[in-house]
Coordinates of C-alpha atoms and ligand atoms in Angstrom, one line a residue:
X15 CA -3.5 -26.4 2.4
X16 CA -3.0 -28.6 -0.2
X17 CA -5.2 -27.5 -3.5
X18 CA -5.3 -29.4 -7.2
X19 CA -6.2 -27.5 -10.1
X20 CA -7.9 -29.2 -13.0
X21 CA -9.5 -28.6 -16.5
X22 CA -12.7 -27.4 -14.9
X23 CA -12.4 -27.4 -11.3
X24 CA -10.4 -26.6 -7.8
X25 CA -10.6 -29.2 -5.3
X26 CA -9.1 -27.8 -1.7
X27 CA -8.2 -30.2 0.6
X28 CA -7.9 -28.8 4.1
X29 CA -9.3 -29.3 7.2
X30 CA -12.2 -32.0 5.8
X31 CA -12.7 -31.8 1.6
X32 CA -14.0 -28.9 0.1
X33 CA -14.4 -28.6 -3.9
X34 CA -15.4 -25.1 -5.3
X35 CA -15.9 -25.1 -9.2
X36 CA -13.1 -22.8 -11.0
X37 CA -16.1 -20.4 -11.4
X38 CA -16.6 -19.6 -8.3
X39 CA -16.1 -16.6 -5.9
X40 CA -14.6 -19.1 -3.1
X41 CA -12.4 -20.5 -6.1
X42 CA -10.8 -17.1 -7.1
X43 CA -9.9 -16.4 -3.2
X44 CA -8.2 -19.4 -2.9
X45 CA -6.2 -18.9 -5.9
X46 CA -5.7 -15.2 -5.2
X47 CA -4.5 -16.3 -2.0
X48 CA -2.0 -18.8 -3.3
X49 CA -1.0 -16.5 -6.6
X50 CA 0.2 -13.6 -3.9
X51 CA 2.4 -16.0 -1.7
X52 CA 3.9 -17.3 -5.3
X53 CA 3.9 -14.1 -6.5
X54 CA 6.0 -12.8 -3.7
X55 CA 8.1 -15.7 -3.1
X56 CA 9.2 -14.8 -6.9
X57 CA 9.5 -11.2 -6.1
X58 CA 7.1 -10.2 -9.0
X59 CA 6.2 -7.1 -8.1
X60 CA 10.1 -6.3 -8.4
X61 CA 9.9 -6.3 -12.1
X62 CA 7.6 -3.1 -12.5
X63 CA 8.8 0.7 -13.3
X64 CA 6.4 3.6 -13.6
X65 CA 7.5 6.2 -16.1
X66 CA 11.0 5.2 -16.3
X67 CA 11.3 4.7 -12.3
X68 CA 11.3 0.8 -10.9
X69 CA 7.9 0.6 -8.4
X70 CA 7.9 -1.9 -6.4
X71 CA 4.3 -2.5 -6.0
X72 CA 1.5 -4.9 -7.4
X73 CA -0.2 -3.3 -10.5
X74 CA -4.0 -4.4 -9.5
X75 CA -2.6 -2.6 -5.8
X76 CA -1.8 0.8 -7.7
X77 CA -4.8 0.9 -9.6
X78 CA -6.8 0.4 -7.0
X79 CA -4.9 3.4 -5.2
X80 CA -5.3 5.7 -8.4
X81 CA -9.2 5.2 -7.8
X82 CA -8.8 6.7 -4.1
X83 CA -6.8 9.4 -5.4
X84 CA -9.3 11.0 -8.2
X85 CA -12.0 10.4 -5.7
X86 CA -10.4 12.3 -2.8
X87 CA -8.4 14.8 -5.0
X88 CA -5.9 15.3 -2.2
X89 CA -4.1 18.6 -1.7
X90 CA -1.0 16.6 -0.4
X91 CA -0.6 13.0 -0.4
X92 CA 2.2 12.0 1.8
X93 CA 4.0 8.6 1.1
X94 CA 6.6 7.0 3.3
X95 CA 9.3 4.6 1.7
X96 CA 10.5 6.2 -1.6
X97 CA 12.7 3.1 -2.9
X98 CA 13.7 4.5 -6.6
X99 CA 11.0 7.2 -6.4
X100 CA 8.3 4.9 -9.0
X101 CA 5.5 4.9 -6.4
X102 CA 6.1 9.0 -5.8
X103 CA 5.8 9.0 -10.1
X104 CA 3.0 7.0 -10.1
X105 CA 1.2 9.6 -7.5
X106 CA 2.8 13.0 -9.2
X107 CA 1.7 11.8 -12.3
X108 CA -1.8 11.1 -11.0
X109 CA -1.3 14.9 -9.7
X110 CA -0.6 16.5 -12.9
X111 CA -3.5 14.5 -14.8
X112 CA -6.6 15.9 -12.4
X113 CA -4.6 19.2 -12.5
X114 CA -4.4 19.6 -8.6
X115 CA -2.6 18.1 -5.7
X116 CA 1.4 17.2 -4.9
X117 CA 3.9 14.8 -3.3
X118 CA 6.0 14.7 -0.6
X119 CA 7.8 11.6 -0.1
X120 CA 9.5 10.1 3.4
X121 CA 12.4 7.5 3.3
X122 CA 15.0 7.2 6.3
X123 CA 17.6 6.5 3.3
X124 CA 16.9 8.2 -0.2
X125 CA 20.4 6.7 -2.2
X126 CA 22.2 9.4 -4.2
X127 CA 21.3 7.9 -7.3
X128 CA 17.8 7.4 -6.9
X129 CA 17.5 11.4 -5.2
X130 CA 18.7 12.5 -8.5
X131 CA 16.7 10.4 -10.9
X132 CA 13.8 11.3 -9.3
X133 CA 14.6 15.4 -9.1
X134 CA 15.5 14.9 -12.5
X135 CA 11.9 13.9 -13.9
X136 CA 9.9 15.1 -15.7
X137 CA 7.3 15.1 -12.4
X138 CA 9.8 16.4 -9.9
X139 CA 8.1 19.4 -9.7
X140 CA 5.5 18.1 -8.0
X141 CA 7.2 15.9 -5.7
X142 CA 9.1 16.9 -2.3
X143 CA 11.8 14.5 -0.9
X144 CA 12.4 14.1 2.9
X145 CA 15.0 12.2 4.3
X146 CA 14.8 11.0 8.1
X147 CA 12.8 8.2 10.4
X148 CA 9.4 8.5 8.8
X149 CA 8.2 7.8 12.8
X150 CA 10.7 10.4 14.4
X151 CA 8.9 14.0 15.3
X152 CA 11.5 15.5 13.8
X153 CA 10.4 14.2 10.2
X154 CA 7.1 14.6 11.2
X155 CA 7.8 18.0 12.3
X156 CA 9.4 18.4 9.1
X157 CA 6.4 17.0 6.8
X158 CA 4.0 19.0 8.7
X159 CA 6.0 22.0 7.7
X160 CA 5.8 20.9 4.2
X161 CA 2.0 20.8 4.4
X162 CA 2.1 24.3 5.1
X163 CA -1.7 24.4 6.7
X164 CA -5.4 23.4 6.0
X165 CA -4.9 21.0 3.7
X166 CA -7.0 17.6 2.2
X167 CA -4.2 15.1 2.7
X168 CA -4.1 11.6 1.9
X169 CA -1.3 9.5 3.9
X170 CA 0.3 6.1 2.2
X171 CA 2.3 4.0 4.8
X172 CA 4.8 1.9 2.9
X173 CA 8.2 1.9 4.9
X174 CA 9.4 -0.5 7.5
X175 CA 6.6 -2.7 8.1
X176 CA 7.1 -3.6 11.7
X177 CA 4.5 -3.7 13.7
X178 CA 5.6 -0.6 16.2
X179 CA 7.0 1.1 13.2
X180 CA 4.2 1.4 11.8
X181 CA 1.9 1.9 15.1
X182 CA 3.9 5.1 15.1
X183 CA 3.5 6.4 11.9
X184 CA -0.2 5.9 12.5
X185 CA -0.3 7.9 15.4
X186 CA 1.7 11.0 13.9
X187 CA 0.4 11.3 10.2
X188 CA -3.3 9.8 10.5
X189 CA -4.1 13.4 12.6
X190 CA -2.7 15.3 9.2
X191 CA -6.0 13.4 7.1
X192 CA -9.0 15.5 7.0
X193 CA -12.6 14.1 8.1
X194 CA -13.8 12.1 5.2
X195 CA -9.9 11.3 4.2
X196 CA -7.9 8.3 3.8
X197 CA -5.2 6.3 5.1
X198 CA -3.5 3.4 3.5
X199 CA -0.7 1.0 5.1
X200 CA 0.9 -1.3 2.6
X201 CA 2.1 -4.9 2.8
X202 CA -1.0 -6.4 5.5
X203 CA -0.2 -9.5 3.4
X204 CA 2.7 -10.4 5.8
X205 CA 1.0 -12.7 8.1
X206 CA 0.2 -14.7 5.0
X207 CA 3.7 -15.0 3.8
X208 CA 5.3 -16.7 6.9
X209 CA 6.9 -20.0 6.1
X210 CA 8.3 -18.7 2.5
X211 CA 11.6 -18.3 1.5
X212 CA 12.6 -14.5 2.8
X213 CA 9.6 -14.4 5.4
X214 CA 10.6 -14.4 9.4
X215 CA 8.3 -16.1 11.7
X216 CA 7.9 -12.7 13.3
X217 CA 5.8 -11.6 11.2
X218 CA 2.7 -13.7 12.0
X219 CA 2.1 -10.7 14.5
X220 CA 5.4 -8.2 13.8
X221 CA 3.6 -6.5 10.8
X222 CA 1.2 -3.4 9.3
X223 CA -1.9 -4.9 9.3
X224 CA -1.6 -6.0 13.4
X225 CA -0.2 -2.3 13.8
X226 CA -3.1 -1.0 12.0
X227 CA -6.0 -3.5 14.1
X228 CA -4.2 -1.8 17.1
X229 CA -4.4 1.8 15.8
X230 CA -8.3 1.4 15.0
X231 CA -9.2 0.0 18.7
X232 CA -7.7 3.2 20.0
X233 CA -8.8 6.0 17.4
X234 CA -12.6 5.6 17.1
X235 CA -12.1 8.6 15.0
X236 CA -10.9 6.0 11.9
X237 CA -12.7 2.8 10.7
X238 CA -12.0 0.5 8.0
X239 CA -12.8 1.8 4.1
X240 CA -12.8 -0.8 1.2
X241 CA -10.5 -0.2 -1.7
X242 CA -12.5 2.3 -3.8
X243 CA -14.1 0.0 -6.4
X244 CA -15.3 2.5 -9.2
X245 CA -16.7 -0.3 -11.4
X246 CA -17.6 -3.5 -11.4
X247 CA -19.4 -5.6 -13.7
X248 CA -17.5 -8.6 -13.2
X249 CA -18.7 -9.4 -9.4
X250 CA -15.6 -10.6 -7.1
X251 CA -13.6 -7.2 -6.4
X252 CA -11.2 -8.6 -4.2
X253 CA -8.1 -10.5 -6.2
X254 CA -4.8 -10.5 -5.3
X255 CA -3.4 -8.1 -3.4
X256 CA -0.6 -7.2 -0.8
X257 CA -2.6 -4.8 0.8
X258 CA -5.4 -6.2 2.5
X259 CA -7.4 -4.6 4.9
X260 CA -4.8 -1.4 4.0
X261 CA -8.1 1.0 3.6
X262 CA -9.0 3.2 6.7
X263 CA -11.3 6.6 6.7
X264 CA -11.4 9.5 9.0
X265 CA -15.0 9.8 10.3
X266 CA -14.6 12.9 12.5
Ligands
LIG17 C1 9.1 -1.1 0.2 S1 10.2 0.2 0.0 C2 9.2 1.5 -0.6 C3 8.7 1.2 -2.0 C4 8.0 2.3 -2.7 N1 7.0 2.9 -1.9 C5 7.5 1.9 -4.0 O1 6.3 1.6 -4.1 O2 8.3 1.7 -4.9 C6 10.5 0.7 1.7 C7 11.4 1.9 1.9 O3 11.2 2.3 3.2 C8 12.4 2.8 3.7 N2 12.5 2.8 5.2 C9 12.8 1.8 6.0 N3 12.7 2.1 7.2 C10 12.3 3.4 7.3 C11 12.1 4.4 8.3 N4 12.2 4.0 9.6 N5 11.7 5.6 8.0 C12 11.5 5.9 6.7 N6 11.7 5.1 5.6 C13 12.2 3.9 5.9 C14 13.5 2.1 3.0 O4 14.7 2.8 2.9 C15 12.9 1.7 1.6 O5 13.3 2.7 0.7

């Protein structure tokens, strides 16, 4: 797609010539589109910490999140892929301001340094570190455990994004997430990224959001949600993101 950006305007030249004013709804998703390929080619969301620990997420993503989690007021929200621990910050910290809920967070490699910057927070009572295969039964086994029983849980899926990976960890920790509770996969934005610097052709098909397409034609028990939009006086909720579609709700 080839677009030009004037003073006033946004002329998109694709298949045949369509011109959207800069105003416009169709304008923004264009440019949303094309800011999140930039955006990621330039590894932006790389330059973000959360209370002292590097997140590696889109701000507008995490606020969006925060939303969901004062809504649901999870007992438990499980994460998988720590990193450095901000994104497990960002969550406890959420915790400790409604006064209820903790973290238990799932990565397959938590480095020494960041396992003790995080159990050194300020936050790190609230948060539970696990290492293994978020996608073997014996971490699941092991999270489940950690739940300890009845319990609202909300699940964040932000590990390896392969397409089977993923499939799995659908299967073992959407069944944890109460009627009425939330799942959300991370990073759907891969198909759109294929062709930059750092992207693999795979993932056209190898990625969350194909993983996730797949879950929801074989659990009619889950359906699509909409990022929980609290407010909105501006009109066009949808900007840039790297999560879209990442929204799913237990119905039964
Ligand atoms: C994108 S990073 C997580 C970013 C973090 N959630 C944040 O917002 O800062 C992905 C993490 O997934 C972990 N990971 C990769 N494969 C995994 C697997 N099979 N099981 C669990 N964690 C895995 C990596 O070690 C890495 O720390």
């Amino acid at each position: 797609m080839r677009i030009i950006i004037d003073d006033n305007e946004i002329t998109v030249e694709a298949a045949g010539t369509e011109r959207h004013d800069i105003a416009s709804p169709e304008a923004f998703a264009i440019l949303s589109e094309a800011w999140m390929r930039s955006s990621w080619a330039n590894r932006h969301s790389y330059t973000f910490s959360w209370l002292g620990r590097p997140v590696i997420q889109l701000p507008s993503d995490l606020l969006r999140l925060q939303e969901l989690v004062w809504q649901q007021r999870p007992d438990v929200i499980i994460e998988t892929g720590v990193a450095h621990g901000g994104s497990l910050v960002f969550l406890a910290g959420l915790c400790r301001l409604i006064g209820h809920g903790r973290v238990v967070g799932v990565d397959i490699d938590i480095r020494p340094h960041n396992r003790k910057a995080i159990e050194a927070h300020a936050l790190a009572d609230l948060i539970t570190l696990i290492e293994g295969d978020s996608a073997a039964p014996g971490t699941v086994d092991r999270v489940r455990t950690s739940i300890g029983g009845p319990a609202n849980v909300l699940v964040i899926l932000d590990s390896n994004h392969g397409k089977s990976h993923v499939r799995a960890e659908l299967e073992a920790y959407a069944p944890m997430v109460r009627p009425g509770g939330h799942v959300v996969v991370a990073d759907g934005n891969m198909a759109g990224l294929v062709g930059l610097p750092g992207a693999r052709d795979d993932w056209s098909w190898n990625n969350p959001a194909a993983a996730l397409t797949e879950f929801l034609a074989a659990n009619s028990e889950f359906e699509r949600a909409s990022p929980p939009v609290a407010f909105n006086e501006g009109g066009v909720a949808e900007g840039p993101t790297y999560w879209p579609g990442g929204y799913i709700r237990r119905v039964r």
